[in-house]
Amino acid sequence: MSPASAGGIAAIERHPLPIALRGERRRLGDSVFGAAVALTGGVVLLVLAAMVVFLVLQGLPAMRHYGFFSSITSQRWAPSEASATLSTPNPYGIVQFIYGTVLTSLIGMVIAVPLAVGAALVITDVAPRRLRRPLSSLVDLLAAVPSVVYGFWGLFALIPAIRPVVDFITSTLGTVPVIGVPFGGPFFGVSYFTAGLVLAIMILPIIAAVCREVFRSTPRNEKEAAVALGATRWEMIRIAVLPRARSGIVGASLIGLGRAVGETIAVTMVIGNAVLHINPSIFDQGATMSSVIANEFTEATEPFHLESLFVVGFWLLIVALVVNMLARVVVRRGVSL
Amino acid sequence: MTALLLVAVALALGALAWVLVYVGIRGFSVISPSFLTHNPPGNPAAPGGGFFNGIAGSLIVVGIATGIAVPLGVGAAIYVVEYGRGRLRGAIRFFNDVLIGIPTIVTGAFVYAVWVTRFGFSGFAGSIALAVVMLPLVARTTEEMLRLVPTELREGSLALGATRSQTVLRICLPTALPGIITGGMLAVARAMGETAPLLLTVLGNDLFTQLNPLHRMETLSLQIFSNAVTGYEQAQARGWAGALTLIAIVLILTAVARFFGRRVQVENV
Amino acid sequence: MGDRSTGRSWFSVMLPAIPVLAVGLSACGSGAGSSGVPSATPSPLCAGVNTPPGHTNGVASVSGGASSLSGAGGTFVAPMMSIWSAAYNTSDHVQVAYQSVGSGAGIAQVQAATVDFGESDAFMTDSDIAKAKGPVVQTPLVQAPVVVAYNLPEITSGLHFDGETVGKIFAGQITTWNDPAIKKLNPNVNVPNLPIAVVHRSDGSGTTFIFSDFLTKESPTWVSALGGKDKSVGKTIAWPVGIGGKGNEGVSAAVGQNSGGIGYLELSYAVAQNLTYADVKNKAGSFIQPCVKTAANATAGITDYPPDLRIDVVDVSTDADAYPITGLTWALVYQKQTDAAKAAALVNFFNYVLTKGQDVAATADYTPLGADLQKLCVGQLRKITLNGTPVAA
């Protein structure tokens, strides 16, 4: 059954229409329905395209003034040094923001995805039946907590709790000559690492909730067949649950990653907002592309300041595009195996 | 392996419980029936008052946004999974994923430039912004759930002579319904908690109740934000109580959605 | 089978542990809200009750005003605006909805005419007004001091600082608390040997504008470290060192959580968060504690106000008891109104703010306008016209 289902999914990938549908008889209601969903698909595309166009148009004056690639070749963001006439050097360099986005999202995903998948597996297959609904609800409603609340929790609950641990790391591992550089101190509470942790907690419920649904949709007979053949619980999960769920897990992770990359308020409260250059240690202050947009958007009055924030948004879109393309490659490789 | 899984879930649930308990401790002293029925006092340092205008406003703004985003998102997902072919389908899926990662403040700026500059700040503009935030989430999760419906079910239905639309409406959607509801409620939860896009589209109305979505309204998320970032302890305590209220509202909405979803499923499958 | 029951019993053991752990961790963490240090003992200049100014020179009430107004602007004045709004609604039944989105955003909304009035800590320049849809009347509403707060648990009195020393600290050239420059200003205080953790604002802010304006006027080191006077003042600064906190609460949290932290905040915030702050040297040479009274003195003695009231009052007054880092905050209203109801409501509301509203300012640790300035501000209201004729009598 399981390979057939995987083959079925692969069939959808290669042949979008099930065989039975080719040359079918079409009734009016069917055509109307088909047209309606096609229309909604079109609306979605339209909205997305409009937003991309909007971003590009808003950022265009800065790109024209400073040069298209100039913002990604500099790591110094200093709006107070901008002038309406001077075009080099570009005071709106964003390399440090790209670094911050990648680093904090990476920390967040590395922590959140395994925990979320594990939690989802426990909720669907391991936990006693009575506990499944309350645990599911706990996970679900944490997706509703506003970012500002996570920001405050990060500032006043998380930082004091991790300070002793981080101080220990910076004073031991951080003092080692070469490999200790990413772990060096001093630790002021706000840092890339803190932001990564806060992001992990924020995206955990989303990934767990989607994975839970994915695991729950495993056909019961497959699970029972595996157990009947003598599999332990873990083997049953590995044989019957996980293979079908690979694409779903990647999808859930991408949704979580999207939230992590686009998160503004919580990150800016705990990352320290150092915009002038990349700082080497994960316990140093930094900034992400989203956090700088949120921080400076409402007060962007310098020449080309607001336009450059839209340029940051544009490059954020590019980063998201690259990540999604990579994820697609991963899924396609997995399915064909 | 079981031990590893249990450690993972203990860490995950422990951290989530930590956040909840923290919010609970900070806001507990302020939660009371009057919190739900009164507006904030003018002086942020004054105790008492509540977030009635924010609660009402959130329900209205998010309600309208859900009414826009869910049909569009589910429709787009149905198109991508059941009907689409080739390029268009791939384009929709791809752009949809990219849109999930856009910072919501950019969405707010987009709606500001397109709508607010022409029609002014209003609850409805906020609904549009939230709908744009919710749409890719609903579309993505619905798509995932529809793809997990076994092909055998579809083929069986078609073999019995049903049309494609009947297959989708009677077989695929009900089978995937619990997952679609989860996706929808995740999107609603996200929308209830969003602040940045609402700052640029609704602008907020902290002290007064306004139920007409064509005017400036207050939402719970905006109210939590503005109260939490003042220096006054009373205002901050109200902010935390507001966060508890928001979580409770989402919990109730999710339970209601699940209840009706189960009834639909029982009737159809 | 054995696997199942092991899993279940593990579970029922671990589950109760989770909430207990969570409560424990929360109890540890929630105590770190403020620095927990009592504020500096009030200096004689600040002691005593702040008498309300009791202005009665407002314009006559205009009839036919709208029942609601929409405004947006800086966060600096937001708590004050909230108090005014609520009181005005009770007395005059007009709902003034104000949202703090930042001074820059306030100006932008005025330029786009999406709000009835704007509010900003930095007045609109000529180029700002050029982008608006017409001439703009600007009137200061209230004054407030920006304090230099620090986290040195053993020191409960206000440390003495002058502009140049503060400038050197924020430029990164003084890096420890027991630096000779600080010791020279505070010979009787035992300053600990801690590194200085500088904290500044990460978001653009009127508070930053006021603070950097002071540093530019008093600290040549600050100006040269930033590369010139055009770069050392502004709502946004390229800070050479330090942690960027988002908003006043971010600065307060960062100062409170790091021993040896120093940052700048508005007074009402520092008081609400129970932070210790410094006595700063003014133009007359005295070290002054920031409070309502000393901030009020900052505009005393200024006589040459420009007719449009666009004046920079930071570090200007030569009054011996003036706190130097004091700024104004402006309301922004279109001069040529077209909607009779809105025009009347605007005039009435700002008339309230400039008269009765000044009486409640001190209760929120904001500073009422000086008498000379307040008179000129009321005069600004008379400039608002409806189809050519002034709205106010």
Short mmCIF file of C-alpha atoms in Angstrom, two decimals, chain A residues 67-197:
data_model
loop_
_atom_site.label_atom_id
_atom_site.label_comp_id
_atom_site.label_asym_id
_atom_site.label_seq_id
_atom_site.Cartn_x
_atom_site.Cartn_y
_atom_site.Cartn_z
CA GLY A 67 23.06 50.72 -8.47
CA PHE A 68 21.17 47.44 -8.46
CA PHE A 69 23.68 45.27 -6.63
CA SER A 70 25.21 47.97 -4.48
CA SER A 71 23.17 47.12 -1.42
CA ILE A 72 24.29 43.52 -1.33
CA THR A 73 27.97 44.35 -1.65
CA SER A 74 28.15 46.46 1.48
CA GLN A 75 27.57 45.65 5.14
CA ARG A 76 27.11 49.16 6.48
CA TRP A 77 23.63 50.51 7.07
CA ALA A 78 23.83 54.17 8.06
CA PRO A 79 20.81 56.21 6.95
CA SER A 80 22.15 59.34 8.63
CA GLU A 81 24.98 59.33 6.09
CA ALA A 82 22.71 59.39 3.07
CA SER A 83 22.50 62.43 0.86
CA ALA A 84 20.15 63.16 -2.00
CA THR A 85 22.99 63.72 -4.45
CA LEU A 86 25.80 61.39 -3.43
CA SER A 87 25.49 57.87 -4.81
CA THR A 88 28.69 56.15 -3.63
CA PRO A 89 29.32 54.57 -1.26
CA ASN A 90 25.85 53.18 -0.77
CA PRO A 91 25.02 53.87 2.90
CA TYR A 92 22.32 51.22 2.76
CA GLY A 93 24.34 48.02 2.70
CA ILE A 94 22.39 44.92 3.71
CA VAL A 95 24.84 41.99 3.82
CA GLN A 96 24.70 41.99 7.63
CA PHE A 97 20.91 41.70 7.50
CA ILE A 98 21.04 38.75 5.12
CA TYR A 99 23.52 37.13 7.49
CA GLY A 100 21.23 37.85 10.45
CA THR A 101 18.16 36.46 8.70
CA VAL A 102 19.96 33.28 7.64
CA LEU A 103 21.60 32.74 11.03
CA THR A 104 18.54 33.32 13.20
CA SER A 105 16.26 31.29 10.92
CA LEU A 106 18.81 28.49 10.86
CA ILE A 107 19.05 28.39 14.66
CA GLY A 108 15.26 28.55 14.86
CA MET A 109 14.70 25.74 12.35
CA VAL A 110 17.43 23.48 13.74
CA ILE A 111 15.77 23.65 17.14
CA ALA A 112 12.12 23.79 16.12
CA VAL A 113 11.78 21.21 13.34
CA PRO A 114 13.02 18.12 15.23
CA LEU A 115 11.12 19.16 18.36
CA ALA A 116 7.95 19.83 16.37
CA VAL A 117 8.12 16.57 14.43
CA GLY A 118 8.81 14.70 17.66
CA ALA A 119 5.96 16.43 19.44
CA ALA A 120 3.59 15.74 16.56
CA LEU A 121 4.57 12.06 16.51
CA VAL A 122 3.99 11.80 20.24
CA ILE A 123 0.62 13.50 19.98
CA THR A 124 -0.58 11.23 17.19
CA ASP A 125 1.01 7.90 18.00
CA VAL A 126 2.54 7.72 21.44
CA ALA A 127 0.47 9.71 23.89
CA PRO A 128 -2.44 8.11 25.73
CA ARG A 129 -5.72 8.75 23.95
CA ARG A 130 -7.14 10.96 26.68
CA LEU A 131 -4.25 13.40 26.39
CA ARG A 132 -4.26 13.83 22.62
CA ARG A 133 -6.91 16.52 22.34
CA PRO A 134 -5.62 18.73 25.19
CA LEU A 135 -2.07 18.47 23.89
CA SER A 136 -3.23 19.34 20.38
CA SER A 137 -5.12 22.33 21.69
CA LEU A 138 -2.09 23.54 23.65
CA VAL A 139 0.02 23.42 20.52
CA ASP A 140 -2.66 25.12 18.38
CA LEU A 141 -3.45 28.06 20.54
CA LEU A 142 0.18 29.01 20.97
CA ALA A 143 0.17 29.95 17.31
CA ALA A 144 -2.14 32.79 18.36
CA VAL A 145 0.20 34.46 20.80
CA PRO A 146 1.10 37.87 19.35
CA SER A 147 4.74 38.51 18.53
CA VAL A 148 5.03 41.34 21.01
CA VAL A 149 4.21 38.89 23.79
CA TYR A 150 6.95 36.53 22.58
CA GLY A 151 9.26 39.53 22.48
CA PHE A 152 8.57 40.41 26.09
CA TRP A 153 8.83 36.79 27.17
CA GLY A 154 12.16 36.65 25.41
CA LEU A 155 13.40 39.82 27.11
CA PHE A 156 12.23 39.18 30.64
CA ALA A 157 11.93 35.41 30.99
CA LEU A 158 14.25 33.76 28.46
CA ILE A 159 17.31 36.00 28.72
CA PRO A 160 17.70 35.77 32.49
CA ALA A 161 17.23 31.99 32.25
CA ILE A 162 19.87 31.43 29.57
CA ARG A 163 22.37 34.00 30.83
CA PRO A 164 24.21 31.65 33.20
CA VAL A 165 24.46 28.97 30.49
CA VAL A 166 25.69 31.39 27.84
CA ASP A 167 28.15 33.04 30.20
CA PHE A 168 29.57 29.58 30.87
CA ILE A 169 29.91 28.89 27.15
CA THR A 170 31.53 32.23 26.38
CA SER A 171 34.01 31.84 29.20
CA THR A 172 35.01 28.30 28.22
CA LEU A 173 34.37 27.45 24.56
CA GLY A 174 34.45 31.10 23.59
CA THR A 175 38.05 31.53 24.64
CA VAL A 176 39.40 28.75 22.39
CA PRO A 177 41.43 30.38 19.56
CA VAL A 178 39.71 29.66 16.23
CA ILE A 179 36.58 27.59 16.82
CA GLY A 180 35.70 29.71 19.82
CA VAL A 181 35.14 32.87 17.78
CA PRO A 182 31.46 32.16 17.00
CA PHE A 183 30.87 31.57 20.70
CA GLY A 184 32.67 34.56 22.15
CA GLY A 185 31.27 37.02 24.66
CA PRO A 186 30.49 39.33 26.30
CA PHE A 187 26.82 38.43 26.41
CA PHE A 188 24.41 41.34 26.85
CA GLY A 189 21.24 39.32 26.69
CA VAL A 190 20.14 40.44 23.24
CA SER A 191 21.84 38.50 20.45
CA TYR A 192 21.45 36.40 17.28
CA PHE A 193 21.17 33.33 19.49
CA THR A 194 18.39 34.77 21.65
CA ALA A 195 16.47 35.77 18.55
CA GLY A 196 16.95 32.26 17.11
CA LEU A 197 15.57 30.74 20.30
#
